[in-house]
Structure formats: structure tokens, C-alpha cells
PDB file of C-alpha atoms and ligand atoms in Angstrom:
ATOM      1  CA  UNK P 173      -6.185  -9.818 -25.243  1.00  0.00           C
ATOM      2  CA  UNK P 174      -8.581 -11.799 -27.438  1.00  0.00           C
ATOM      3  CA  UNK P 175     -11.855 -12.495 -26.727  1.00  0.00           C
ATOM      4  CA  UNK P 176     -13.775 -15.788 -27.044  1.00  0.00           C
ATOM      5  CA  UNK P 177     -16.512 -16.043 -29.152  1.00  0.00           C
ATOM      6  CA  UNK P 178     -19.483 -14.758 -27.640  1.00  0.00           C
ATOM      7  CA  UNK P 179     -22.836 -15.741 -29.209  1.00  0.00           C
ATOM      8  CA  UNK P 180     -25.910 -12.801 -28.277  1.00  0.00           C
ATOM      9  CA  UNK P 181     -27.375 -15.609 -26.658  1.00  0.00           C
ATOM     10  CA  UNK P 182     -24.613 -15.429 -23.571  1.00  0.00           C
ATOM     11  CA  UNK P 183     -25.751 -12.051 -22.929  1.00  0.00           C
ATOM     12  CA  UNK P 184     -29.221 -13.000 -22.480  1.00  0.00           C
ATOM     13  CA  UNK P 185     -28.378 -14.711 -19.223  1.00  0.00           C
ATOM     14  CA  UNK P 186     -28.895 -12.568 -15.899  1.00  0.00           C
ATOM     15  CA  UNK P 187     -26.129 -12.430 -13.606  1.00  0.00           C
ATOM     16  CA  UNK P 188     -26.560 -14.961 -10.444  1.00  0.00           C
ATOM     17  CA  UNK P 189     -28.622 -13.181  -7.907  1.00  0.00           C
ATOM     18  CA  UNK P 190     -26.268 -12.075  -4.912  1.00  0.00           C
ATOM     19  CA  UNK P 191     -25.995 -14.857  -2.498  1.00  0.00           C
ATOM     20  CA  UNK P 192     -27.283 -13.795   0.874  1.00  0.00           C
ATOM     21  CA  UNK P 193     -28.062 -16.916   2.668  1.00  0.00           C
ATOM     22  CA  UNK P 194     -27.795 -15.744   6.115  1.00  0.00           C
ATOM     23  CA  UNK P 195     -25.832 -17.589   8.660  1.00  0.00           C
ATOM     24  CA  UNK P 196     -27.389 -20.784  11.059  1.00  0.00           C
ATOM     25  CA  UNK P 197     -25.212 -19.840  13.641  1.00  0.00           C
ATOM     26  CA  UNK P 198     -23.791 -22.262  15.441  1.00  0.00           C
ATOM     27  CA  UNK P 199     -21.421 -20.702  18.033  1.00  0.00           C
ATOM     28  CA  UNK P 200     -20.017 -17.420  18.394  1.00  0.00           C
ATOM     29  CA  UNK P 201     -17.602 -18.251  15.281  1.00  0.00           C
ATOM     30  CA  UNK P 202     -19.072 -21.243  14.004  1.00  0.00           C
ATOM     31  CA  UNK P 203     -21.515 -19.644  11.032  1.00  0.00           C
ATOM     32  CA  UNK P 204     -22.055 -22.155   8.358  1.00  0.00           C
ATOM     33  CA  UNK P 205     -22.953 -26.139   8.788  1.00  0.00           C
ATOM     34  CA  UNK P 206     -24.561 -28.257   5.981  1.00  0.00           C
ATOM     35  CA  UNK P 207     -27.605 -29.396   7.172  1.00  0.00           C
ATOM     36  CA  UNK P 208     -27.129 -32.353   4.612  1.00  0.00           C
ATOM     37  CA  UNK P 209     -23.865 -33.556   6.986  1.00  0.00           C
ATOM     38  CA  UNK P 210     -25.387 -33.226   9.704  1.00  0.00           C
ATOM     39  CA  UNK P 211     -28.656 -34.884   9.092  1.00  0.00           C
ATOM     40  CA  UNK P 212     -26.032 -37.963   7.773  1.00  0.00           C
ATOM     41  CA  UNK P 213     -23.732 -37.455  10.715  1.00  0.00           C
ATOM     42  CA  UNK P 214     -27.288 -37.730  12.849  1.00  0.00           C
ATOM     43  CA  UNK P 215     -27.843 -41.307  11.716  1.00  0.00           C
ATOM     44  CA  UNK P 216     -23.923 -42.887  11.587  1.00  0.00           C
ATOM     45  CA  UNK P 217     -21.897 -43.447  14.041  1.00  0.00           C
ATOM     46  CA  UNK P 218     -19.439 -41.571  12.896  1.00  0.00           C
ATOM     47  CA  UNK P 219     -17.639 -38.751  15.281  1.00  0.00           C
ATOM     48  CA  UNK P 220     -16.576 -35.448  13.680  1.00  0.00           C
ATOM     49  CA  UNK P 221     -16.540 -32.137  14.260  1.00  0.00           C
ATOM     50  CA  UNK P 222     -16.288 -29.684  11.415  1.00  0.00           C
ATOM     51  CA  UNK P 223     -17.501 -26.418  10.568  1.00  0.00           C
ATOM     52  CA  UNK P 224     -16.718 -23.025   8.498  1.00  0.00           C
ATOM     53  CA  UNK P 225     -16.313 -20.045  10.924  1.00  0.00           C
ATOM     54  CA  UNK P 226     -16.427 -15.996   9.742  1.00  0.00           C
ATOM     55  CA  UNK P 227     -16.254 -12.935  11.734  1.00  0.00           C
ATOM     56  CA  UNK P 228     -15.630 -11.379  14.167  1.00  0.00           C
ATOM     57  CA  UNK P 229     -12.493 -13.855  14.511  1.00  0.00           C
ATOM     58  CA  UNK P 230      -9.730 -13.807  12.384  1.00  0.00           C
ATOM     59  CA  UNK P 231      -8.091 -17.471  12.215  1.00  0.00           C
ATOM     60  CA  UNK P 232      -5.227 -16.429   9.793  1.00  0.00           C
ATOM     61  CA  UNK P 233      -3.563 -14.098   7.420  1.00  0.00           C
ATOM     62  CA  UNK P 234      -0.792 -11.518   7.412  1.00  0.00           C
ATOM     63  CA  UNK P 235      -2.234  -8.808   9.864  1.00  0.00           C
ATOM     64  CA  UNK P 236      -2.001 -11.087  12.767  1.00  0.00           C
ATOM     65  CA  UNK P 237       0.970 -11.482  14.924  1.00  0.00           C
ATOM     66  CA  UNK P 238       1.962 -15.374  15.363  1.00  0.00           C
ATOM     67  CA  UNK P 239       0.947 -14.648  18.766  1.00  0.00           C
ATOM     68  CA  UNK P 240      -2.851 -13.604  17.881  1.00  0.00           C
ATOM     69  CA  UNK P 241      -2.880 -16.556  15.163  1.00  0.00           C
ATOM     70  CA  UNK P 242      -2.248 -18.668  18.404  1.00  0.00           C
ATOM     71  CA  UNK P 243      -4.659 -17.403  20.844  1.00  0.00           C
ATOM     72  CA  UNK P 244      -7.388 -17.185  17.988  1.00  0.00           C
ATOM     73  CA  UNK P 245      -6.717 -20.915  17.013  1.00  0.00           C
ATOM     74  CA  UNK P 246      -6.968 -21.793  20.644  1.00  0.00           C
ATOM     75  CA  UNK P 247     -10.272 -20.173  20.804  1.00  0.00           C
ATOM     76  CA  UNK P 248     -11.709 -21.605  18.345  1.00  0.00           C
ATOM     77  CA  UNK P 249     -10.522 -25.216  19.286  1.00  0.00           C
ATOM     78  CA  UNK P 250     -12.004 -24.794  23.063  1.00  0.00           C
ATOM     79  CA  UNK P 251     -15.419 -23.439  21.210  1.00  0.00           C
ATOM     80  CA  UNK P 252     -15.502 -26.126  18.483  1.00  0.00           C
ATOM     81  CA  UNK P 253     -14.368 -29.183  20.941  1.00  0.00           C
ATOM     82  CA  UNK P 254     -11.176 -29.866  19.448  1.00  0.00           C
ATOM     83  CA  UNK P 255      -8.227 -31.341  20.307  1.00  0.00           C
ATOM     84  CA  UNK P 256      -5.481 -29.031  21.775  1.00  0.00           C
ATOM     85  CA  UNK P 257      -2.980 -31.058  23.083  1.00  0.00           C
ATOM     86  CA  UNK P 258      -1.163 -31.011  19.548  1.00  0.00           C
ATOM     87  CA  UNK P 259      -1.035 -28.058  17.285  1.00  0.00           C
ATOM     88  CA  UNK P 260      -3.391 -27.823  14.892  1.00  0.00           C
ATOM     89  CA  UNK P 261      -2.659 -28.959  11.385  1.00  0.00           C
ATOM     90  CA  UNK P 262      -2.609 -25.245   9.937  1.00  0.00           C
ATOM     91  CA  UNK P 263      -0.611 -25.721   6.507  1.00  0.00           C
ATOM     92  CA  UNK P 264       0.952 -22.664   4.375  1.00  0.00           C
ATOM     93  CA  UNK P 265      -1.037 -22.734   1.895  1.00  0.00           C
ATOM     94  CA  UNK P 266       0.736 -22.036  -1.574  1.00  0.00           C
ATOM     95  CA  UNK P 267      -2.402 -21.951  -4.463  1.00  0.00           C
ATOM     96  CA  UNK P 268      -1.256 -25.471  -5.456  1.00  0.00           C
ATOM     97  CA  UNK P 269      -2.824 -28.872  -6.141  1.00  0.00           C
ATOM     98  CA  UNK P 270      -0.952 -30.322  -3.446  1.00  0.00           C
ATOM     99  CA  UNK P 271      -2.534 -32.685  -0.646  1.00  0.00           C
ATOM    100  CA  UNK P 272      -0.854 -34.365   2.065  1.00  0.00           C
ATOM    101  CA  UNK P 273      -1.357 -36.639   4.759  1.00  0.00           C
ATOM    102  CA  UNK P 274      -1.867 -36.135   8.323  1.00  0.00           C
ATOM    103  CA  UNK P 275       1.124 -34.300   9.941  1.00  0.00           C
ATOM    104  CA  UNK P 276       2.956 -34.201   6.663  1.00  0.00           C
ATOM    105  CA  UNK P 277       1.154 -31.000   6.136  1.00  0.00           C
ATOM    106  CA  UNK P 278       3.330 -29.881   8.919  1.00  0.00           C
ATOM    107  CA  UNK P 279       6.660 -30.373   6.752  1.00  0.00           C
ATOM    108  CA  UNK P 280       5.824 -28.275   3.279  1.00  0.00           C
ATOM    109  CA  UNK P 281       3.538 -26.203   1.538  1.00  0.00           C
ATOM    110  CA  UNK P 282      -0.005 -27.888   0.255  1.00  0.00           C
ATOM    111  CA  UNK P 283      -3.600 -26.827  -0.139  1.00  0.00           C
ATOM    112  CA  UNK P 284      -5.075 -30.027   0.894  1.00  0.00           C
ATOM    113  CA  UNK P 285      -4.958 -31.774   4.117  1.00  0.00           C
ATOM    114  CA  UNK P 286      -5.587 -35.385   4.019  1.00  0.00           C
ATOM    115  CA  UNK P 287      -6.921 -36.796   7.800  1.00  0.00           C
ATOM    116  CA  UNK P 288      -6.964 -40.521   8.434  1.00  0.00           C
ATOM    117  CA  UNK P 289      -5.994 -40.577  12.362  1.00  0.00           C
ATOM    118  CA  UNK P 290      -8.928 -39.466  14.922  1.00  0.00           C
ATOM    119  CA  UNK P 291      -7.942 -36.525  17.649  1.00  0.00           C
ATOM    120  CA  UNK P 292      -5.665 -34.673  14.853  1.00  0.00           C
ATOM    121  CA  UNK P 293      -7.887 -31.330  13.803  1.00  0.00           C
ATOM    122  CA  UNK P 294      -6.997 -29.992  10.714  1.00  0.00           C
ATOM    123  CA  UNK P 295      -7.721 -26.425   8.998  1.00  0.00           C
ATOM    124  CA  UNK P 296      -7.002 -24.727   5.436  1.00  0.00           C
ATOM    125  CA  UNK P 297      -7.752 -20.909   5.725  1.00  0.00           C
ATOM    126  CA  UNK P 298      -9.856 -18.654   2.955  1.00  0.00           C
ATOM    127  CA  UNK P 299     -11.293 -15.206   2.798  1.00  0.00           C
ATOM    128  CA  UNK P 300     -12.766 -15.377  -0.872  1.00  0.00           C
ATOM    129  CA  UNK P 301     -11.339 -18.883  -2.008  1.00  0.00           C
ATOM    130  CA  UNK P 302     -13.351 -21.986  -1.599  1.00  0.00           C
ATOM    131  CA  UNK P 303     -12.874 -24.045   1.491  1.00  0.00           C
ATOM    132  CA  UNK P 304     -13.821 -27.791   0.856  1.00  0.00           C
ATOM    133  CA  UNK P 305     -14.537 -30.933   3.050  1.00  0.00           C
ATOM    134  CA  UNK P 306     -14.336 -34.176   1.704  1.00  0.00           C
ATOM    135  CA  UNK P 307     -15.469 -37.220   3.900  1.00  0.00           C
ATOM    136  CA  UNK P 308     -15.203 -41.006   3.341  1.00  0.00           C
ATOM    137  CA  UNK P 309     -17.706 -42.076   5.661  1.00  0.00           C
ATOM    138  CA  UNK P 310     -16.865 -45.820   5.769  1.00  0.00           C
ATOM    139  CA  UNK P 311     -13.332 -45.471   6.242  1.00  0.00           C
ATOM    140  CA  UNK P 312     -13.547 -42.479   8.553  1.00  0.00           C
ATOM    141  CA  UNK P 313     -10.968 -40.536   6.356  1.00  0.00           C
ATOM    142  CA  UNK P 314     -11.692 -36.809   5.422  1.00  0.00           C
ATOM    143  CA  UNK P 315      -9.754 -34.035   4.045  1.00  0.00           C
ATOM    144  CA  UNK P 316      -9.710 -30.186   3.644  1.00  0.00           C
ATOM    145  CA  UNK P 317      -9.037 -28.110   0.652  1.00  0.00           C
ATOM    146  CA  UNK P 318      -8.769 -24.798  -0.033  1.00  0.00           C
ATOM    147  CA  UNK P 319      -9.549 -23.933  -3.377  1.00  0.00           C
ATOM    148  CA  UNK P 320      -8.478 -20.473  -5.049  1.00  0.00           C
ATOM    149  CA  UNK P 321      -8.755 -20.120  -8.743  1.00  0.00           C
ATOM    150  CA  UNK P 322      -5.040 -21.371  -9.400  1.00  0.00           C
ATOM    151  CA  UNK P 323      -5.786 -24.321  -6.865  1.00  0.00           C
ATOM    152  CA  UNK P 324      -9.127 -24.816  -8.755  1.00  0.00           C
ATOM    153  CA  UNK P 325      -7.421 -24.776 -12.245  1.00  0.00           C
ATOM    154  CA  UNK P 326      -4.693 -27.091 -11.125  1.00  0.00           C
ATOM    155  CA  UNK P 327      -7.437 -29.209  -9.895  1.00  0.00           C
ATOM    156  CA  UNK P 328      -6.794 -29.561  -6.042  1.00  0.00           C
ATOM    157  CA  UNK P 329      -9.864 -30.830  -5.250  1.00  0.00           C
ATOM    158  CA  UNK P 330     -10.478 -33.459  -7.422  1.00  0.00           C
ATOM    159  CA  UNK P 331      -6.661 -34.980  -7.401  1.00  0.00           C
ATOM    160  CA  UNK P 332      -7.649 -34.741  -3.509  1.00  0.00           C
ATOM    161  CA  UNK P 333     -10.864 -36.642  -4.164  1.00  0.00           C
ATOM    162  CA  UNK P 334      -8.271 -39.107  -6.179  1.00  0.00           C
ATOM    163  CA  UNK P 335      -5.590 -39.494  -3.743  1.00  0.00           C
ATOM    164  CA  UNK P 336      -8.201 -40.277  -0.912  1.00  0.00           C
ATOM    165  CA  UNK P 337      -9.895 -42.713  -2.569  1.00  0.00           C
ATOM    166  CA  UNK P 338      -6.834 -44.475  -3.262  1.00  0.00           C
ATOM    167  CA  UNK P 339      -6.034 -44.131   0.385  1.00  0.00           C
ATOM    168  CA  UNK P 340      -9.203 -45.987   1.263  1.00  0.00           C
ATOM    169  CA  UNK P 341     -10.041 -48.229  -1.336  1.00  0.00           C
ATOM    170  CA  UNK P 342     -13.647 -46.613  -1.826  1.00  0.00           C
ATOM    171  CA  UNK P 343     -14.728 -45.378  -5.113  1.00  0.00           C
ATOM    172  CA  UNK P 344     -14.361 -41.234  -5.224  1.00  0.00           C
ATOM    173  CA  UNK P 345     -18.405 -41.319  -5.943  1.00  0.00           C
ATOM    174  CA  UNK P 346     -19.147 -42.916  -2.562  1.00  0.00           C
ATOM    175  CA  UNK P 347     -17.423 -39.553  -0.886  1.00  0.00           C
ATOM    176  CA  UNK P 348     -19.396 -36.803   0.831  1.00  0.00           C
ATOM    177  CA  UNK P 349     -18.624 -33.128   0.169  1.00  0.00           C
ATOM    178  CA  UNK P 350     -19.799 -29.742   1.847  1.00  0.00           C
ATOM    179  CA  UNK P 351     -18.132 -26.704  -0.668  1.00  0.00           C
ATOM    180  CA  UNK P 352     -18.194 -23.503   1.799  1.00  0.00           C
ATOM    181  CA  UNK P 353     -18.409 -20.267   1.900  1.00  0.00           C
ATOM    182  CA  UNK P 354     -16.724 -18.208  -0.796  1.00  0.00           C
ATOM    183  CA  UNK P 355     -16.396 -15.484  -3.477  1.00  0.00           C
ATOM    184  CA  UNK P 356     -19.677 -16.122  -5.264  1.00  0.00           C
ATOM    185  CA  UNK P 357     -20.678 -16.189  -9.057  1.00  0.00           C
ATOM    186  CA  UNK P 358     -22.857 -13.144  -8.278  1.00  0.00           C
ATOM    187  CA  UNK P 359     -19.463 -11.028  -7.329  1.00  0.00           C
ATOM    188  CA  UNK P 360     -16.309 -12.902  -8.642  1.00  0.00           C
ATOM    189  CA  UNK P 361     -15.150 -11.096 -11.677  1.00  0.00           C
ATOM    190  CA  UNK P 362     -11.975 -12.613 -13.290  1.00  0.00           C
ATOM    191  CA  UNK P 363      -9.864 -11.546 -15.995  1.00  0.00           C
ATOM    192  CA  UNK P 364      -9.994 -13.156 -19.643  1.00  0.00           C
ATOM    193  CA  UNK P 365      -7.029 -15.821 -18.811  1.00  0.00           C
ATOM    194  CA  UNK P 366      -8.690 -16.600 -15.347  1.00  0.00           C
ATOM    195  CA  UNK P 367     -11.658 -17.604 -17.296  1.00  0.00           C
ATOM    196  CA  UNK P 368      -9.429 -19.781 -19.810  1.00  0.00           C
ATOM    197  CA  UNK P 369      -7.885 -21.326 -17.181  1.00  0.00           C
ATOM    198  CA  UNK P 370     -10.381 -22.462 -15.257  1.00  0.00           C
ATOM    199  CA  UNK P 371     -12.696 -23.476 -17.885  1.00  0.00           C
ATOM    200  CA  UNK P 372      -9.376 -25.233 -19.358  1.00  0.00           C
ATOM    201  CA  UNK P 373      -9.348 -27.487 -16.039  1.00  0.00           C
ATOM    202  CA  UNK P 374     -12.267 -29.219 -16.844  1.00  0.00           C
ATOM    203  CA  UNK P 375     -13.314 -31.825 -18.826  1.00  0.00           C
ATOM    204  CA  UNK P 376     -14.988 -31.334 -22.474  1.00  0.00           C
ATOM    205  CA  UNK P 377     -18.768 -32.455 -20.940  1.00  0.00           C
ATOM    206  CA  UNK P 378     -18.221 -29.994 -18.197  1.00  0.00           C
ATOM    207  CA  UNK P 379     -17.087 -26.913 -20.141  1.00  0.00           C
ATOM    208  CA  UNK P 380     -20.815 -27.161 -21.927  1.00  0.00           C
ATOM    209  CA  UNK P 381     -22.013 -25.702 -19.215  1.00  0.00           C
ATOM    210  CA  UNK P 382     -19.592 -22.873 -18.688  1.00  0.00           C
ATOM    211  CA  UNK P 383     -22.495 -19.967 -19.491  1.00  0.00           C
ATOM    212  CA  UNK P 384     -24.197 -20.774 -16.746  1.00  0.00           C
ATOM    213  CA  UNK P 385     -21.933 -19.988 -14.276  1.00  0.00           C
ATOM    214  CA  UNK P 386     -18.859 -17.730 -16.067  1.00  0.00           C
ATOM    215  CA  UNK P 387     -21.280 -15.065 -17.542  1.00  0.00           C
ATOM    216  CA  UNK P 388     -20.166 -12.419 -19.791  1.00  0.00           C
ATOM    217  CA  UNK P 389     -21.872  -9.049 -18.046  1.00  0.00           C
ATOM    218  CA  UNK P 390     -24.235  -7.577 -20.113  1.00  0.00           C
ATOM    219  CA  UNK P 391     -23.180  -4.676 -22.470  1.00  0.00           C
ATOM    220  CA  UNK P 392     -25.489  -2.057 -20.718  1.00  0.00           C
ATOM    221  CA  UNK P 393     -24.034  -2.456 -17.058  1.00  0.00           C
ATOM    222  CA  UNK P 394     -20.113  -2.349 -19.043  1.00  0.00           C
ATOM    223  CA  UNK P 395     -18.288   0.897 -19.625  1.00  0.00           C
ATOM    224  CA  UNK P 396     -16.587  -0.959 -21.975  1.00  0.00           C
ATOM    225  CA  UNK P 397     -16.482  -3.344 -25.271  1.00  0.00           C
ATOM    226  CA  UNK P 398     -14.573  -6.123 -23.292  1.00  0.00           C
ATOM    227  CA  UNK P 399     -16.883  -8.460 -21.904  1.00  0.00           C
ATOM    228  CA  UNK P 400     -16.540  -9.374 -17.753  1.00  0.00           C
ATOM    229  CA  UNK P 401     -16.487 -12.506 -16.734  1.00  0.00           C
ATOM    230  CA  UNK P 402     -17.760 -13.825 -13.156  1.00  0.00           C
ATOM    231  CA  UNK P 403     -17.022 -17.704 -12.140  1.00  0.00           C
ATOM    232  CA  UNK P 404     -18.752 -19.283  -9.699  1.00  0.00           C
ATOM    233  CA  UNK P 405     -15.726 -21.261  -7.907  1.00  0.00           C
ATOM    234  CA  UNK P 406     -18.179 -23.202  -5.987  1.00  0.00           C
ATOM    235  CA  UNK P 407     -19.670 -24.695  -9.354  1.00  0.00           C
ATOM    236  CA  UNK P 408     -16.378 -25.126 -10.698  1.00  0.00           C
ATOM    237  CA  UNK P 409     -15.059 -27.364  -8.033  1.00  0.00           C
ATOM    238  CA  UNK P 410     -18.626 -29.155  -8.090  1.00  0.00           C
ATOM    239  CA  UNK P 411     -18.044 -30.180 -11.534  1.00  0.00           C
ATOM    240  CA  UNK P 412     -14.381 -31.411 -10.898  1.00  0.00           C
ATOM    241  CA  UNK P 413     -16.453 -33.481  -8.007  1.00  0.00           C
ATOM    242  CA  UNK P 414     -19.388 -34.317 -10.321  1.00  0.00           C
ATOM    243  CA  UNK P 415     -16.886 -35.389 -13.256  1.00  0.00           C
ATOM    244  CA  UNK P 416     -16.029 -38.403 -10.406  1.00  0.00           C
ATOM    245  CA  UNK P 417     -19.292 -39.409 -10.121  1.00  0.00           C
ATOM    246  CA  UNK P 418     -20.055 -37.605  -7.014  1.00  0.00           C
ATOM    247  CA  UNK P 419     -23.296 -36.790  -6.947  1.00  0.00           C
ATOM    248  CA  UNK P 420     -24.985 -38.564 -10.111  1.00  0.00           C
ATOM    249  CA  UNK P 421     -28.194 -40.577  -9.497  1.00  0.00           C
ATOM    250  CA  UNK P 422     -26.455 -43.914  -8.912  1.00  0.00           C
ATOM    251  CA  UNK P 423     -23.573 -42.348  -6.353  1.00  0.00           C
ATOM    252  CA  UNK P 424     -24.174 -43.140  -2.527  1.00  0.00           C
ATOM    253  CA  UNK P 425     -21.696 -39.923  -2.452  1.00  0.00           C
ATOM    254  CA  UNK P 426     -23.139 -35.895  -2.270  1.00  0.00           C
ATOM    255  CA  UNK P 427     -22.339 -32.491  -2.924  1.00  0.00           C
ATOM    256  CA  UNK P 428     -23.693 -29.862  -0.604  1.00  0.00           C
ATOM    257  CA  UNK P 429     -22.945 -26.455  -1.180  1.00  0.00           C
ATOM    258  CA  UNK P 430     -23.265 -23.525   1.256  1.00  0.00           C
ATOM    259  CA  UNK P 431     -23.986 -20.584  -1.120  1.00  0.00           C
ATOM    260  CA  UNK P 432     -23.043 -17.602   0.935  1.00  0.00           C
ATOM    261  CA  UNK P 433     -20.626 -14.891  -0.516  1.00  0.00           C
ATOM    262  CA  UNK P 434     -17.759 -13.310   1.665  1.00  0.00           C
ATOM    263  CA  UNK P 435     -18.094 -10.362  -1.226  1.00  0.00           C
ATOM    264  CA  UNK P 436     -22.491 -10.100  -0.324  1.00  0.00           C
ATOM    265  CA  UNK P 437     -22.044 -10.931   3.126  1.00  0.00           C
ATOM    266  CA  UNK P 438     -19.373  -8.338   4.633  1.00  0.00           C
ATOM    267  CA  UNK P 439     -20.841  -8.273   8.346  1.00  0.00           C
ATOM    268  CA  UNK P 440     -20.330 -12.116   8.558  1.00  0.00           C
ATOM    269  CA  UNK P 441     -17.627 -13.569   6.089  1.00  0.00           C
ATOM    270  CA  UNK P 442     -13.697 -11.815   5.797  1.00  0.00           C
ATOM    271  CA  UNK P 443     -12.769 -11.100   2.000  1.00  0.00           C
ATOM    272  CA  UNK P 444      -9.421 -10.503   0.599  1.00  0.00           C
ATOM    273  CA  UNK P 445     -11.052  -8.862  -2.419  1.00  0.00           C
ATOM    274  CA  UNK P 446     -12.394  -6.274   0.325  1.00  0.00           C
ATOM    275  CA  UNK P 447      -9.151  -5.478   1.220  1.00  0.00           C
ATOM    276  CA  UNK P 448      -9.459  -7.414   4.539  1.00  0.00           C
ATOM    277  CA  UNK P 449      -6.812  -9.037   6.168  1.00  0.00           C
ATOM    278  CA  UNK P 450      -8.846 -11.093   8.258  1.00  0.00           C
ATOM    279  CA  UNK P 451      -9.310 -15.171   7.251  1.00  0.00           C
ATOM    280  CA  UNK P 452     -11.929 -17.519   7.707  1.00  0.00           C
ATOM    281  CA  UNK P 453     -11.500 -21.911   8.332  1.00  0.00           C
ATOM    282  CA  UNK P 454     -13.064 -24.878   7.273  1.00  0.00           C
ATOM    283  CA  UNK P 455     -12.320 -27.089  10.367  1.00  0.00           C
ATOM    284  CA  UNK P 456     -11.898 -30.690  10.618  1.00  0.00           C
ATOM    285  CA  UNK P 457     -11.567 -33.433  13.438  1.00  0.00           C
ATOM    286  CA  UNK P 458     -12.314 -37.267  13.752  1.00  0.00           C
ATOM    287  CA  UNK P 459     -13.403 -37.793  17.290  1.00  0.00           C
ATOM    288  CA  UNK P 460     -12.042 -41.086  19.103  1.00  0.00           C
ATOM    289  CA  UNK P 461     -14.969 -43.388  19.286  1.00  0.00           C
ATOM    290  CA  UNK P 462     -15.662 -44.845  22.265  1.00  0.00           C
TER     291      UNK P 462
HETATM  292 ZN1   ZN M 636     -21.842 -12.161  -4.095  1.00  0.00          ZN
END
């Protein structure tokens, strides 16, 4: 394994301080909300419901029977007021940088679930990865991602921030986007080729800025002459966003990140690097407007 050329400067940079934002609980399972959203949401008259739930309910993964996955799911659509007259657009998620549309989702695997009809509540599972919600508020089209590191090298959600602007017609810097809760840059250590990969993904302004969120550790806390490297997921999808235009001065469009870490936050957010079988959702419904 080879490693890239680190300058004495990169290990000058401290490690991202653990991310322990504390939940604004919502509802037994509903733990994170942006308040950015929901200050917007306050003054449109747009209808959603959304939200990112964490533990004690499990909404996915391979310790539950389909049975429990069923019940849970149910629960969570009487407490978040969705619809539950249709199944809930659950896709198998394959790491890919796949999106489809509405009930397509139903037919194949994707990572992205693209939402255009009102009354169809959609939701991409995570325990580590990075959930996304995309929003195009004048077209009342949203869609949710889920993000791991292949997802994020491949790109998901920016060819998701693509394909819905295309759907709507609105420019991809006029879109609104909450990045949940994940593995953060304080605890997600990746190998060498994780690191080339992702920085790989994006484009030559954003990779610039790769120390300040893929950071080398430092050679006293190492047991050994490889350097570590952490990635902050969060700030790697945020610069797929931000290379759209999404969130520059002149963008109507936002990026709102919830910085809480499943790996600093164990009594409130299920990890798959913890061993846990247990998953989190990013939810997603348009409401029918009366
Ligand atoms: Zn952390």
C-alpha cells in the first residue's frame, strides 16, 4: 500500500472534536429535525413530514424478522403521521448511485428514492452511512438518499440532485438539503483506498480541501508508521452538493447538516461499525394539500 504524500503540515491539524449534539427530540423515535427546514417549512405552504429517527426502534437490517420490520414500520408511520394505506417505499439498498422514481423503487435495487406524488412516504435506512433529504420546494418534489462511502464515491447524491432537477425543471442550486445523522469525521477511520476513492469522486476545487476533513492521525496517538485516515461523509456529500451550487451566496438553495455521530452517540443512534444490527431512517412524505 502506498501512501500519499503527506506534508508535516497535515499532521498539525487536530482531529474533529467528537460530535455530541444531543438529540431535539421530537417523538419517541423521531430524534433529529433541522431547525433550518422547519423554520422554511414554517413560512411555505408546503406539507411534509420528514424526520431521522434512532433508538430504541430498529426500522431495518438483518436481525429483524420481516414480521418485526413490519410492525416497526407501522409504528413509526402512526407516530410520524404517515400514510399507511400503501406500503412504504422501503428500497434494498445496494451501495450504488442509483435513484428512482416513486414506486419504481419498489421493482430493483437503488439508494435513492425520488418522490414527486403526495401521500407516498418513502425511507432509505442507515446505521453509520449518511441519510440525505433533498427538497425542491417549488415543485413539491423531494428525494432520499442513503449515502455509504461506495454510494458517496459513486456520487449518489449529487447524480440524485441531477436527476431531480431535470425532473422539475429547477436549477439543482435552488434545492434544499438536510445531511443526517451519521458516522462522523471525529470517528470514521477508512482505509488508504477508501480515502482515494472518495477524494477521487470529487471535483479538482473540492479535493483542496480534503485536510480538513480526511485527516491523517497524528503520529503520537498511531502504533504505527501508516498514517489513519478519518472522512467526514457528511462534508463529502456537502461538497458534491456545494459543487452544484447549493449553498453559495447567490443560491436560493441550502445545506443543513445535523452533526451527530451514531459512533459518539451510542445511547441514541444504531451503528453498524458497533456491531449493531439495529438501523435508523430518514423519512419522507408530501402531504395532500387541502
Ligand atoms: Zn464521532
Amino acid at each position: 500500500m502506498t501512501s500519499p504524500n503527506l506534508t508535516s503540515s497535515h499532521y498539525a491539524i487536530p482531529k474533529l472534536p467528537p460530535q455530541r449534539q444531543t438529540p431535539d427530540q421530537q417523538a419517541p423515535w423521531v430524534l433529529y429535525q433541522s431547525a433550518r427546514l422547519n423554520a422554511f417549512l414554517a413560512q411555505s405552504a408546503l406539507s411534509l413530514r420528514y424526520g431521522f429517527t434512532g433508538k430504541p426502534l430498529s426500522l431495518g437490517g438483518s436481525a429483524l424478522s420481516v414480521e418485526e420490520r413490519t410492525k416497526n414500520r407501522l409504528l413509526l408511520a402512526q407516530e410520524a403521521g404517515l400514510s399507511v394505506t400503501i406500503p412504504v417505499l422501503a428500497p434494498e439498498q445496494i451501495h450504488s448511485d442509483i435513484a428512482l422514481l416513486n414506486q419504481e423503487a419498489l421493482s430493483t435495487g437503488c439508494d435513492a428514492v425520488i418522490i414527486t406524488e403526495p401521500g407516498l412516504p418513502a425511507i432509505v435506512q442507515a446505521a453509520d452511512c449518511v441519510p440525505v433529504l433533498l427538497l425542491d420546494p417549488k415543485a413539491c418534489v423531494g428525494a432520499v438518499i442513503h449515502a455509504g462511502w461506495r454510494g458517496t464515491a459513486a456520487s449518489i447524491t449529487l447524480k440524485t440532485a441531477l436527476k431531480l432537477s431535470a425532473l422539475t425543471g429547477n436549477p439543482p442550486e435552488t434545492l434544499l438539503a438536510v445531511i443526517g445523522p451519521s458516522a462522523g469525521g471525529c470517528c470514521y477511520e477508512v482505509s488508504h483506498e477508501v480515502y482515494n476513492a472518495l477524494s477521487q469522486s470529487l471535483a479538482t476545487k473540492e479535493k483542496q480541501a480534503l485536510p480538513s476533513w480526511c485527516l491523517p492521525s497524528r503520529p503520537e496517538e498511531s502504533h504505527c508508521l501508516e498514517p489513519h485516515y478519518y472522512v467526514d461523509l457528511k462534508r463529502v456529500n456537502q461538497a458534491q452538493l456545494a459543487s452544484l451550487g447549493l449553498g453559495t451566496p447567490k443560491a436560493s438553495g441550502w445545506i443543513d447538516i445535523i452533526e451527530a455521530c451514531t459512533l459518539c452517540l451510542p445511547a441514541f443512534l444504531w451503528s453498524h461499525r458497533r456491531g449493531e444490527t439495529g438501523r435508523q431512517v430518514l423519512y419522507l412524505e408530501f402531504g395532500l394539500v387541502s
